[in-house]
């Protein structure tokens, strides 16, 4: 694949009006202009490319232990050409390659997730995201987390203000201001989010601003895709972000949706069988998948 085609293919997948030439010019603008570009890419990416772990569950259903391919050729075939989604290691690798192709300085980081009750020690470095460097300033770029995901670039600056998006408010804070020493590990920064102004910010994940080696990313991807009993190896998870605060999610056999409008419509139901499962993947998430692939996944759900 010629690298010069990546930006065009990505822009087409996201439904962007801008040509590759325009995107490249914007990527060489002022810091504020580049932040606007990253915000635009993040919002479009999150709405166009689902979060999903179907390949992980397919491997489990087949009795295999394997990580999800994250080489660029595999990612572009799956996320761009086939209209599929992926989990954090896939989303992070793809958007980082696009930003790099646009001429930006970027590097990968790994984070420890802090959502969930009952945590008494730091978890593994299982989440992958990207840092972009603009004029000496650093920004978190992450379209691949799911719930609590920032839909805007966040500055790694203690004095930076929270950023509001359609799905909530997000900020980066020094990790030592929100995490006890026993939970902090090596983390320097913590991502915090809340979905409405009357809620408290919750810590989503924490990380050190350390560029990670490819071997570290591969170990994290392998662990996330193969460790038994985790959220991503336990049942199929698919999530699609809609505009104006809407979302559709499937976890196991439980389908939830929030449709935006004057009176937001909330629907929750339990899928009935493999036929229903395949239909939901097609109609709600746009996945045109063969039943030979989806039926074994339903057997795990």
PDB file of C-alpha atoms in Angstrom:
ATOM      1  CA  UNK A   1       0.000   0.000   0.000  1.00  0.00           C
ATOM      2  CA  UNK A   2       1.408   3.371  -0.961  1.00  0.00           C
ATOM      3  CA  UNK A   3       1.536   5.461   2.188  1.00  0.00           C
ATOM      4  CA  UNK A   4       0.280   8.508   0.306  1.00  0.00           C
ATOM      5  CA  UNK A   5      -3.114   6.822  -0.061  1.00  0.00           C
ATOM      6  CA  UNK A   6      -3.646   6.264   3.671  1.00  0.00           C
ATOM      7  CA  UNK A   7      -4.916   9.778   4.424  1.00  0.00           C
ATOM      8  CA  UNK A   8      -7.370   9.684   1.514  1.00  0.00           C
ATOM      9  CA  UNK A   9      -8.702   6.259   2.494  1.00  0.00           C
ATOM     10  CA  UNK A  10      -9.063   7.387   6.107  1.00  0.00           C
ATOM     11  CA  UNK A  11     -10.831  10.623   5.131  1.00  0.00           C
ATOM     12  CA  UNK A  12     -13.225   8.649   2.924  1.00  0.00           C
ATOM     13  CA  UNK A  13     -13.988   6.224   5.759  1.00  0.00           C
ATOM     14  CA  UNK A  14     -14.714   9.154   8.084  1.00  0.00           C
ATOM     15  CA  UNK A  15     -16.860  10.949   5.506  1.00  0.00           C
ATOM     16  CA  UNK A  16     -14.714  14.083   5.578  1.00  0.00           C
ATOM     17  CA  UNK A  17     -15.255  16.741   2.921  1.00  0.00           C
ATOM     18  CA  UNK A  18     -11.634  17.890   2.949  1.00  0.00           C
ATOM     19  CA  UNK A  19      -9.187  16.532   0.391  1.00  0.00           C
ATOM     20  CA  UNK A  20      -5.840  15.049   1.368  1.00  0.00           C
ATOM     21  CA  UNK A  21      -4.081  18.235   0.250  1.00  0.00           C
ATOM     22  CA  UNK A  22      -6.305  20.349   2.488  1.00  0.00           C
ATOM     23  CA  UNK A  23      -5.736  18.049   5.469  1.00  0.00           C
ATOM     24  CA  UNK A  24      -1.981  18.206   4.926  1.00  0.00           C
ATOM     25  CA  UNK A  25      -2.027  22.013   4.807  1.00  0.00           C
ATOM     26  CA  UNK A  26      -4.063  22.174   7.999  1.00  0.00           C
ATOM     27  CA  UNK A  27      -1.595  19.818   9.688  1.00  0.00           C
ATOM     28  CA  UNK A  28       1.168  22.368   9.009  1.00  0.00           C
ATOM     29  CA  UNK A  29      -0.757  25.346  10.385  1.00  0.00           C
ATOM     30  CA  UNK A  30      -0.540  27.033  13.762  1.00  0.00           C
ATOM     31  CA  UNK A  31      -0.855  24.983  16.943  1.00  0.00           C
ATOM     32  CA  UNK A  32      -4.491  26.052  17.341  1.00  0.00           C
ATOM     33  CA  UNK A  33      -5.222  25.082  13.741  1.00  0.00           C
ATOM     34  CA  UNK A  34      -3.658  21.666  14.222  1.00  0.00           C
ATOM     35  CA  UNK A  35      -5.640  21.155  17.447  1.00  0.00           C
ATOM     36  CA  UNK A  36      -8.815  21.960  15.503  1.00  0.00           C
ATOM     37  CA  UNK A  37      -7.804  19.382  12.903  1.00  0.00           C
ATOM     38  CA  UNK A  38      -7.145  16.697  15.525  1.00  0.00           C
ATOM     39  CA  UNK A  39     -10.477  17.470  17.190  1.00  0.00           C
ATOM     40  CA  UNK A  40     -12.231  17.090  13.838  1.00  0.00           C
ATOM     41  CA  UNK A  41     -10.498  13.792  13.116  1.00  0.00           C
ATOM     42  CA  UNK A  42     -11.249  12.458  16.591  1.00  0.00           C
ATOM     43  CA  UNK A  43     -14.952  13.321  16.436  1.00  0.00           C
ATOM     44  CA  UNK A  44     -15.336  11.841  12.958  1.00  0.00           C
ATOM     45  CA  UNK A  45     -13.286   8.747  13.816  1.00  0.00           C
ATOM     46  CA  UNK A  46     -15.332   7.978  16.916  1.00  0.00           C
ATOM     47  CA  UNK A  47     -18.619   8.310  15.020  1.00  0.00           C
ATOM     48  CA  UNK A  48     -17.465   6.353  11.972  1.00  0.00           C
ATOM     49  CA  UNK A  49     -15.397   3.466  13.355  1.00  0.00           C
ATOM     50  CA  UNK A  50     -16.983   1.353  16.086  1.00  0.00           C
ATOM     51  CA  UNK A  51     -15.313   0.009  19.172  1.00  0.00           C
ATOM     52  CA  UNK A  52     -15.507  -3.809  19.044  1.00  0.00           C
ATOM     53  CA  UNK A  53     -13.750  -6.996  20.133  1.00  0.00           C
ATOM     54  CA  UNK A  54     -15.367  -9.517  17.772  1.00  0.00           C
ATOM     55  CA  UNK A  55     -12.045 -10.902  16.523  1.00  0.00           C
ATOM     56  CA  UNK A  56     -10.986 -11.558  20.122  1.00  0.00           C
ATOM     57  CA  UNK A  57     -14.180 -13.524  20.814  1.00  0.00           C
ATOM     58  CA  UNK A  58     -13.950 -15.346  17.471  1.00  0.00           C
ATOM     59  CA  UNK A  59     -10.493 -16.597  18.469  1.00  0.00           C
ATOM     60  CA  UNK A  60     -11.809 -17.683  21.859  1.00  0.00           C
ATOM     61  CA  UNK A  61     -14.729 -19.508  20.206  1.00  0.00           C
ATOM     62  CA  UNK A  62     -12.236 -21.348  18.001  1.00  0.00           C
ATOM     63  CA  UNK A  63     -10.166 -22.331  21.035  1.00  0.00           C
ATOM     64  CA  UNK A  64      -7.221 -20.225  19.910  1.00  0.00           C
ATOM     65  CA  UNK A  65      -5.030 -17.790  21.856  1.00  0.00           C
ATOM     66  CA  UNK A  66      -3.912 -15.004  19.552  1.00  0.00           C
ATOM     67  CA  UNK A  67      -3.614 -11.242  19.561  1.00  0.00           C
ATOM     68  CA  UNK A  68      -5.397  -9.008  17.079  1.00  0.00           C
ATOM     69  CA  UNK A  69      -3.208  -8.044  14.080  1.00  0.00           C
ATOM     70  CA  UNK A  70      -2.128  -4.409  14.329  1.00  0.00           C
ATOM     71  CA  UNK A  71       0.134  -4.096  11.313  1.00  0.00           C
ATOM     72  CA  UNK A  72      -1.039  -1.241   9.114  1.00  0.00           C
ATOM     73  CA  UNK A  73      -2.067  -3.409   6.156  1.00  0.00           C
ATOM     74  CA  UNK A  74      -4.317  -5.545   8.365  1.00  0.00           C
ATOM     75  CA  UNK A  75      -5.802  -2.479  10.061  1.00  0.00           C
ATOM     76  CA  UNK A  76      -6.602  -0.641   6.858  1.00  0.00           C
ATOM     77  CA  UNK A  77      -8.232  -3.725   5.344  1.00  0.00           C
ATOM     78  CA  UNK A  78     -10.380  -4.231   8.436  1.00  0.00           C
ATOM     79  CA  UNK A  79     -11.193  -0.728   9.703  1.00  0.00           C
ATOM     80  CA  UNK A  80     -11.150   1.195   6.418  1.00  0.00           C
ATOM     81  CA  UNK A  81     -12.016  -1.227   3.613  1.00  0.00           C
ATOM     82  CA  UNK A  82     -14.261  -3.748   5.389  1.00  0.00           C
ATOM     83  CA  UNK A  83     -16.103  -1.161   7.501  1.00  0.00           C
ATOM     84  CA  UNK A  84     -15.288  -2.951  10.748  1.00  0.00           C
ATOM     85  CA  UNK A  85     -14.278  -1.513  14.107  1.00  0.00           C
ATOM     86  CA  UNK A  86     -11.652  -2.540  16.617  1.00  0.00           C
ATOM     87  CA  UNK A  87     -10.379  -2.076  20.142  1.00  0.00           C
ATOM     88  CA  UNK A  88      -7.819   0.356  21.512  1.00  0.00           C
ATOM     89  CA  UNK A  89      -4.670  -1.154  20.003  1.00  0.00           C
ATOM     90  CA  UNK A  90      -6.219  -1.010  16.534  1.00  0.00           C
ATOM     91  CA  UNK A  91      -7.710   2.487  16.818  1.00  0.00           C
ATOM     92  CA  UNK A  92      -4.511   3.929  18.291  1.00  0.00           C
ATOM     93  CA  UNK A  93      -2.256   2.409  15.661  1.00  0.00           C
ATOM     94  CA  UNK A  94      -4.471   3.621  12.816  1.00  0.00           C
ATOM     95  CA  UNK A  95      -4.901   7.242  13.905  1.00  0.00           C
ATOM     96  CA  UNK A  96      -1.220   7.502  14.826  1.00  0.00           C
ATOM     97  CA  UNK A  97      -0.243   6.327  11.335  1.00  0.00           C
ATOM     98  CA  UNK A  98      -2.579   8.906   9.804  1.00  0.00           C
ATOM     99  CA  UNK A  99      -1.228  11.748  11.961  1.00  0.00           C
ATOM    100  CA  UNK A 100       2.320  10.680  11.146  1.00  0.00           C
ATOM    101  CA  UNK A 101       1.497  10.616   7.421  1.00  0.00           C
ATOM    102  CA  UNK A 102       0.125  14.159   7.794  1.00  0.00           C
ATOM    103  CA  UNK A 103       3.538  15.207   9.099  1.00  0.00           C
ATOM    104  CA  UNK A 104       2.839  15.385  12.836  1.00  0.00           C
ATOM    105  CA  UNK A 105       5.176  14.143  15.549  1.00  0.00           C
ATOM    106  CA  UNK A 106       3.458  11.330  17.454  1.00  0.00           C
ATOM    107  CA  UNK A 107       4.318   8.403  19.710  1.00  0.00           C
ATOM    108  CA  UNK A 108       2.426   5.636  21.530  1.00  0.00           C
ATOM    109  CA  UNK A 109       1.785   5.432  25.270  1.00  0.00           C
ATOM    110  CA  UNK A 110       0.279   2.697  27.442  1.00  0.00           C
ATOM    111  CA  UNK A 111      -2.173   3.330  30.275  1.00  0.00           C
ATOM    112  CA  UNK A 112      -3.629   1.523  33.269  1.00  0.00           C
ATOM    113  CA  UNK A 113      -7.445   1.585  33.393  1.00  0.00           C
ATOM    114  CA  UNK A 114      -9.010   2.779  36.671  1.00  0.00           C
ATOM    115  CA  UNK A 115     -12.719   2.375  35.956  1.00  0.00           C
ATOM    116  CA  UNK A 116     -14.555  -0.311  37.886  1.00  0.00           C
ATOM    117  CA  UNK A 117     -15.245  -0.966  41.553  1.00  0.00           C
ATOM    118  CA  UNK A 118     -13.101  -2.809  44.034  1.00  0.00           C
ATOM    119  CA  UNK A 119      -9.677  -1.969  42.642  1.00  0.00           C
ATOM    120  CA  UNK A 120      -6.975  -2.286  45.277  1.00  0.00           C
ATOM    121  CA  UNK A 121      -3.886  -2.273  43.048  1.00  0.00           C
ATOM    122  CA  UNK A 122      -2.977  -0.878  39.633  1.00  0.00           C
ATOM    123  CA  UNK A 123      -4.032  -2.981  36.672  1.00  0.00           C
ATOM    124  CA  UNK A 124      -1.859  -3.870  33.710  1.00  0.00           C
ATOM    125  CA  UNK A 125      -0.713  -1.522  30.975  1.00  0.00           C
ATOM    126  CA  UNK A 126      -3.541  -2.650  28.702  1.00  0.00           C
ATOM    127  CA  UNK A 127      -4.758   0.550  27.036  1.00  0.00           C
ATOM    128  CA  UNK A 128      -2.932   2.142  24.116  1.00  0.00           C
ATOM    129  CA  UNK A 129      -3.264   5.797  23.087  1.00  0.00           C
ATOM    130  CA  UNK A 130      -1.204   8.439  21.297  1.00  0.00           C
ATOM    131  CA  UNK A 131       0.655  11.617  22.215  1.00  0.00           C
ATOM    132  CA  UNK A 132       1.031  14.320  19.548  1.00  0.00           C
ATOM    133  CA  UNK A 133       3.745  16.968  19.973  1.00  0.00           C
ATOM    134  CA  UNK A 134       2.928  20.454  18.662  1.00  0.00           C
ATOM    135  CA  UNK A 135       5.432  23.232  19.116  1.00  0.00           C
ATOM    136  CA  UNK A 136       6.807  21.730  22.308  1.00  0.00           C
ATOM    137  CA  UNK A 137       3.320  21.073  23.738  1.00  0.00           C
ATOM    138  CA  UNK A 138       1.969  17.536  24.101  1.00  0.00           C
ATOM    139  CA  UNK A 139      -1.600  16.369  23.515  1.00  0.00           C
ATOM    140  CA  UNK A 140      -3.409  13.106  24.233  1.00  0.00           C
ATOM    141  CA  UNK A 141      -5.206  11.736  21.153  1.00  0.00           C
ATOM    142  CA  UNK A 142      -7.419   8.722  21.855  1.00  0.00           C
ATOM    143  CA  UNK A 143     -10.364   7.498  19.745  1.00  0.00           C
ATOM    144  CA  UNK A 144     -10.248   3.933  21.064  1.00  0.00           C
ATOM    145  CA  UNK A 145     -11.322   3.676  24.697  1.00  0.00           C
ATOM    146  CA  UNK A 146     -15.108   3.457  24.660  1.00  0.00           C
ATOM    147  CA  UNK A 147     -16.991   4.928  27.640  1.00  0.00           C
ATOM    148  CA  UNK A 148     -15.340   8.069  29.013  1.00  0.00           C
ATOM    149  CA  UNK A 149     -13.367   8.523  25.818  1.00  0.00           C
ATOM    150  CA  UNK A 150     -12.187  12.088  25.083  1.00  0.00           C
ATOM    151  CA  UNK A 151     -13.496  13.296  21.729  1.00  0.00           C
ATOM    152  CA  UNK A 152     -10.991  16.135  21.664  1.00  0.00           C
ATOM    153  CA  UNK A 153      -7.224  16.485  21.968  1.00  0.00           C
ATOM    154  CA  UNK A 154      -6.217  17.097  25.596  1.00  0.00           C
ATOM    155  CA  UNK A 155      -3.104  19.040  26.586  1.00  0.00           C
ATOM    156  CA  UNK A 156      -0.688  17.463  29.060  1.00  0.00           C
ATOM    157  CA  UNK A 157      -0.646  20.650  31.125  1.00  0.00           C
ATOM    158  CA  UNK A 158      -1.594  20.908  34.775  1.00  0.00           C
ATOM    159  CA  UNK A 159      -3.297  24.265  34.261  1.00  0.00           C
ATOM    160  CA  UNK A 160      -5.340  23.239  31.191  1.00  0.00           C
ATOM    161  CA  UNK A 161      -9.119  23.545  31.425  1.00  0.00           C
ATOM    162  CA  UNK A 162     -11.541  20.646  30.901  1.00  0.00           C
ATOM    163  CA  UNK A 163     -12.826  20.243  27.353  1.00  0.00           C
ATOM    164  CA  UNK A 164     -16.534  19.749  26.715  1.00  0.00           C
ATOM    165  CA  UNK A 165     -17.852  17.468  23.956  1.00  0.00           C
ATOM    166  CA  UNK A 166     -21.277  16.107  23.038  1.00  0.00           C
ATOM    167  CA  UNK A 167     -20.676  13.102  25.268  1.00  0.00           C
ATOM    168  CA  UNK A 168     -19.231  14.761  28.335  1.00  0.00           C
ATOM    169  CA  UNK A 169     -16.397  16.740  29.837  1.00  0.00           C
ATOM    170  CA  UNK A 170     -12.794  15.550  29.842  1.00  0.00           C
ATOM    171  CA  UNK A 171      -9.545  16.690  31.414  1.00  0.00           C
ATOM    172  CA  UNK A 172      -6.002  15.579  32.147  1.00  0.00           C
ATOM    173  CA  UNK A 173      -4.677  16.153  35.647  1.00  0.00           C
ATOM    174  CA  UNK A 174      -1.419  15.257  37.411  1.00  0.00           C
ATOM    175  CA  UNK A 175      -1.850  11.683  38.633  1.00  0.00           C
ATOM    176  CA  UNK A 176      -0.639  12.502  42.134  1.00  0.00           C
ATOM    177  CA  UNK A 177      -3.606  14.847  42.644  1.00  0.00           C
ATOM    178  CA  UNK A 178      -6.253  12.129  42.162  1.00  0.00           C
ATOM    179  CA  UNK A 179      -4.598   8.755  42.817  1.00  0.00           C
ATOM    180  CA  UNK A 180      -3.276   7.394  46.090  1.00  0.00           C
ATOM    181  CA  UNK A 181       0.368   6.277  45.950  1.00  0.00           C
ATOM    182  CA  UNK A 182      -0.613   2.598  46.047  1.00  0.00           C
ATOM    183  CA  UNK A 183      -2.734   3.049  42.910  1.00  0.00           C
ATOM    184  CA  UNK A 184      -0.424   5.389  41.015  1.00  0.00           C
ATOM    185  CA  UNK A 185       2.398   3.081  39.876  1.00  0.00           C
ATOM    186  CA  UNK A 186       4.511   5.131  37.415  1.00  0.00           C
ATOM    187  CA  UNK A 187       1.617   7.295  36.226  1.00  0.00           C
ATOM    188  CA  UNK A 188       2.217  11.009  35.689  1.00  0.00           C
ATOM    189  CA  UNK A 189      -1.170  11.920  34.198  1.00  0.00           C
ATOM    190  CA  UNK A 190      -4.755  10.814  34.769  1.00  0.00           C
ATOM    191  CA  UNK A 191      -7.634  11.157  32.323  1.00  0.00           C
ATOM    192  CA  UNK A 192     -10.860  12.157  34.044  1.00  0.00           C
ATOM    193  CA  UNK A 193     -14.339  12.381  32.514  1.00  0.00           C
ATOM    194  CA  UNK A 194     -17.921  13.053  33.476  1.00  0.00           C
ATOM    195  CA  UNK A 195     -21.065  12.817  31.377  1.00  0.00           C
ATOM    196  CA  UNK A 196     -22.978  15.732  32.902  1.00  0.00           C
ATOM    197  CA  UNK A 197     -22.259  18.833  34.959  1.00  0.00           C
ATOM    198  CA  UNK A 198     -24.020  17.440  38.047  1.00  0.00           C
ATOM    199  CA  UNK A 199     -21.693  14.433  38.265  1.00  0.00           C
ATOM    200  CA  UNK A 200     -18.253  14.120  39.760  1.00  0.00           C
ATOM    201  CA  UNK A 201     -15.266  13.567  37.508  1.00  0.00           C
ATOM    202  CA  UNK A 202     -14.116   9.936  37.535  1.00  0.00           C
ATOM    203  CA  UNK A 203     -10.635   8.716  36.736  1.00  0.00           C
ATOM    204  CA  UNK A 204     -10.727   6.727  33.492  1.00  0.00           C
ATOM    205  CA  UNK A 205      -7.079   5.761  33.113  1.00  0.00           C
ATOM    206  CA  UNK A 206      -3.593   6.922  34.087  1.00  0.00           C
ATOM    207  CA  UNK A 207      -0.310   6.882  32.238  1.00  0.00           C
ATOM    208  CA  UNK A 208       3.323   7.936  32.144  1.00  0.00           C
ATOM    209  CA  UNK A 209       4.386  10.175  29.284  1.00  0.00           C
ATOM    210  CA  UNK A 210       6.814   7.544  28.016  1.00  0.00           C
ATOM    211  CA  UNK A 211       7.080   6.587  24.335  1.00  0.00           C
ATOM    212  CA  UNK A 212       6.546   2.821  24.256  1.00  0.00           C
ATOM    213  CA  UNK A 213       8.543   0.386  22.175  1.00  0.00           C
ATOM    214  CA  UNK A 214       6.813  -1.803  19.597  1.00  0.00           C
ATOM    215  CA  UNK A 215       7.567  -4.869  21.742  1.00  0.00           C
ATOM    216  CA  UNK A 216       5.710  -3.278  24.682  1.00  0.00           C
ATOM    217  CA  UNK A 217       2.689  -2.606  22.469  1.00  0.00           C
ATOM    218  CA  UNK A 218       2.704  -6.195  21.221  1.00  0.00           C
ATOM    219  CA  UNK A 219       2.837  -7.587  24.767  1.00  0.00           C
ATOM    220  CA  UNK A 220      -0.053  -5.332  25.825  1.00  0.00           C
ATOM    221  CA  UNK A 221      -2.111  -6.328  22.787  1.00  0.00           C
ATOM    222  CA  UNK A 222      -1.467 -10.024  23.424  1.00  0.00           C
ATOM    223  CA  UNK A 223      -2.398  -9.760  27.111  1.00  0.00           C
ATOM    224  CA  UNK A 224      -5.576  -7.779  26.380  1.00  0.00           C
ATOM    225  CA  UNK A 225      -6.716 -10.222  23.700  1.00  0.00           C
ATOM    226  CA  UNK A 226      -5.931 -13.482  25.517  1.00  0.00           C
ATOM    227  CA  UNK A 227      -6.162 -13.113  29.312  1.00  0.00           C
ATOM    228  CA  UNK A 228      -9.200 -15.140  30.465  1.00  0.00           C
ATOM    229  CA  UNK A 229     -11.922 -13.478  32.498  1.00  0.00           C
ATOM    230  CA  UNK A 230     -11.400  -9.897  31.343  1.00  0.00           C
ATOM    231  CA  UNK A 231     -14.022  -7.657  29.801  1.00  0.00           C
ATOM    232  CA  UNK A 232     -12.650  -8.092  26.304  1.00  0.00           C
ATOM    233  CA  UNK A 233     -12.253 -11.884  26.392  1.00  0.00           C
ATOM    234  CA  UNK A 234     -15.467 -12.576  28.271  1.00  0.00           C
ATOM    235  CA  UNK A 235     -18.189 -11.575  25.793  1.00  0.00           C
ATOM    236  CA  UNK A 236     -18.646  -9.611  22.565  1.00  0.00           C
ATOM    237  CA  UNK A 237     -18.547  -5.847  23.080  1.00  0.00           C
ATOM    238  CA  UNK A 238     -19.569  -3.435  20.327  1.00  0.00           C
ATOM    239  CA  UNK A 239     -20.181   0.303  20.727  1.00  0.00           C
ATOM    240  CA  UNK A 240     -21.131   3.001  18.260  1.00  0.00           C
ATOM    241  CA  UNK A 241     -21.111   6.700  19.064  1.00  0.00           C
ATOM    242  CA  UNK A 242     -23.903   8.794  17.561  1.00  0.00           C
ATOM    243  CA  UNK A 243     -24.111  12.559  17.212  1.00  0.00           C
ATOM    244  CA  UNK A 244     -25.695  14.824  19.837  1.00  0.00           C
ATOM    245  CA  UNK A 245     -24.845  12.516  22.717  1.00  0.00           C
ATOM    246  CA  UNK A 246     -26.391   9.352  21.306  1.00  0.00           C
ATOM    247  CA  UNK A 247     -24.882   5.888  21.442  1.00  0.00           C
ATOM    248  CA  UNK A 248     -25.613   2.228  20.755  1.00  0.00           C
ATOM    249  CA  UNK A 249     -23.843  -0.575  22.609  1.00  0.00           C
ATOM    250  CA  UNK A 250     -23.936  -4.342  22.735  1.00  0.00           C
ATOM    251  CA  UNK A 251     -22.358  -6.342  25.545  1.00  0.00           C
ATOM    252  CA  UNK A 252     -22.979 -10.048  25.436  1.00  0.00           C
ATOM    253  CA  UNK A 253     -26.654 -10.331  24.534  1.00  0.00           C
ATOM    254  CA  UNK A 254     -27.652  -6.979  26.045  1.00  0.00           C
ATOM    255  CA  UNK A 255     -28.365  -4.204  23.521  1.00  0.00           C
ATOM    256  CA  UNK A 256     -28.719  -0.604  24.711  1.00  0.00           C
ATOM    257  CA  UNK A 257     -29.334   2.520  22.682  1.00  0.00           C
ATOM    258  CA  UNK A 258     -29.798   6.215  23.342  1.00  0.00           C
ATOM    259  CA  UNK A 259     -31.159   8.065  20.337  1.00  0.00           C
ATOM    260  CA  UNK A 260     -30.778  11.853  20.455  1.00  0.00           C
ATOM    261  CA  UNK A 261     -33.731  14.138  19.890  1.00  0.00           C
ATOM    262  CA  UNK A 262     -36.174  16.447  21.634  1.00  0.00           C
ATOM    263  CA  UNK A 263     -37.109  13.509  23.833  1.00  0.00           C
ATOM    264  CA  UNK A 264     -34.090  11.176  23.889  1.00  0.00           C
ATOM    265  CA  UNK A 265     -35.177   7.602  23.214  1.00  0.00           C
ATOM    266  CA  UNK A 266     -33.691   4.917  25.450  1.00  0.00           C
ATOM    267  CA  UNK A 267     -34.101   1.289  24.460  1.00  0.00           C
ATOM    268  CA  UNK A 268     -32.730  -1.823  26.119  1.00  0.00           C
ATOM    269  CA  UNK A 269     -33.437  -5.393  25.111  1.00  0.00           C
ATOM    270  CA  UNK A 270     -31.928  -8.865  25.198  1.00  0.00           C
ATOM    271  CA  UNK A 271     -30.984 -10.504  21.916  1.00  0.00           C
ATOM    272  CA  UNK A 272     -32.748 -13.793  21.332  1.00  0.00           C
ATOM    273  CA  UNK A 273     -30.567 -15.931  19.076  1.00  0.00           C
ATOM    274  CA  UNK A 274     -27.773 -16.032  16.505  1.00  0.00           C
ATOM    275  CA  UNK A 275     -30.047 -14.680  13.782  1.00  0.00           C
ATOM    276  CA  UNK A 276     -30.941 -11.667  15.930  1.00  0.00           C
ATOM    277  CA  UNK A 277     -27.254 -11.167  16.781  1.00  0.00           C
ATOM    278  CA  UNK A 278     -26.197 -11.098  13.120  1.00  0.00           C
ATOM    279  CA  UNK A 279     -29.060  -8.733  12.266  1.00  0.00           C
ATOM    280  CA  UNK A 280     -28.114  -6.291  15.044  1.00  0.00           C
ATOM    281  CA  UNK A 281     -24.477  -6.263  13.940  1.00  0.00           C
ATOM    282  CA  UNK A 282     -25.637  -5.416  10.423  1.00  0.00           C
ATOM    283  CA  UNK A 283     -28.461  -2.961  11.154  1.00  0.00           C
ATOM    284  CA  UNK A 284     -27.102  -1.149  14.220  1.00  0.00           C
ATOM    285  CA  UNK A 285     -23.357  -1.243  13.570  1.00  0.00           C
ATOM    286  CA  UNK A 286     -23.079  -1.663   9.804  1.00  0.00           C
ATOM    287  CA  UNK A 287     -21.123  -4.944   9.914  1.00  0.00           C
ATOM    288  CA  UNK A 288     -21.748  -7.133   6.871  1.00  0.00           C
ATOM    289  CA  UNK A 289     -20.457 -10.385   8.356  1.00  0.00           C
ATOM    290  CA  UNK A 290     -20.960 -13.994   7.367  1.00  0.00           C
ATOM    291  CA  UNK A 291     -22.902 -16.186   9.766  1.00  0.00           C
ATOM    292  CA  UNK A 292     -19.981 -18.599   9.815  1.00  0.00           C
ATOM    293  CA  UNK A 293     -18.115 -15.835  11.666  1.00  0.00           C
ATOM    294  CA  UNK A 294     -20.923 -14.474  13.878  1.00  0.00           C
ATOM    295  CA  UNK A 295     -22.623 -17.714  14.990  1.00  0.00           C
ATOM    296  CA  UNK A 296     -19.619 -19.007  17.008  1.00  0.00           C
ATOM    297  CA  UNK A 297     -19.302 -15.574  18.629  1.00  0.00           C
ATOM    298  CA  UNK A 298     -22.981 -15.733  19.634  1.00  0.00           C
ATOM    299  CA  UNK A 299     -22.249 -19.105  21.224  1.00  0.00           C
ATOM    300  CA  UNK A 300     -19.798 -17.348  23.559  1.00  0.00           C
ATOM    301  CA  UNK A 301     -22.223 -14.487  24.366  1.00  0.00           C
TER     302      UNK A 301
END
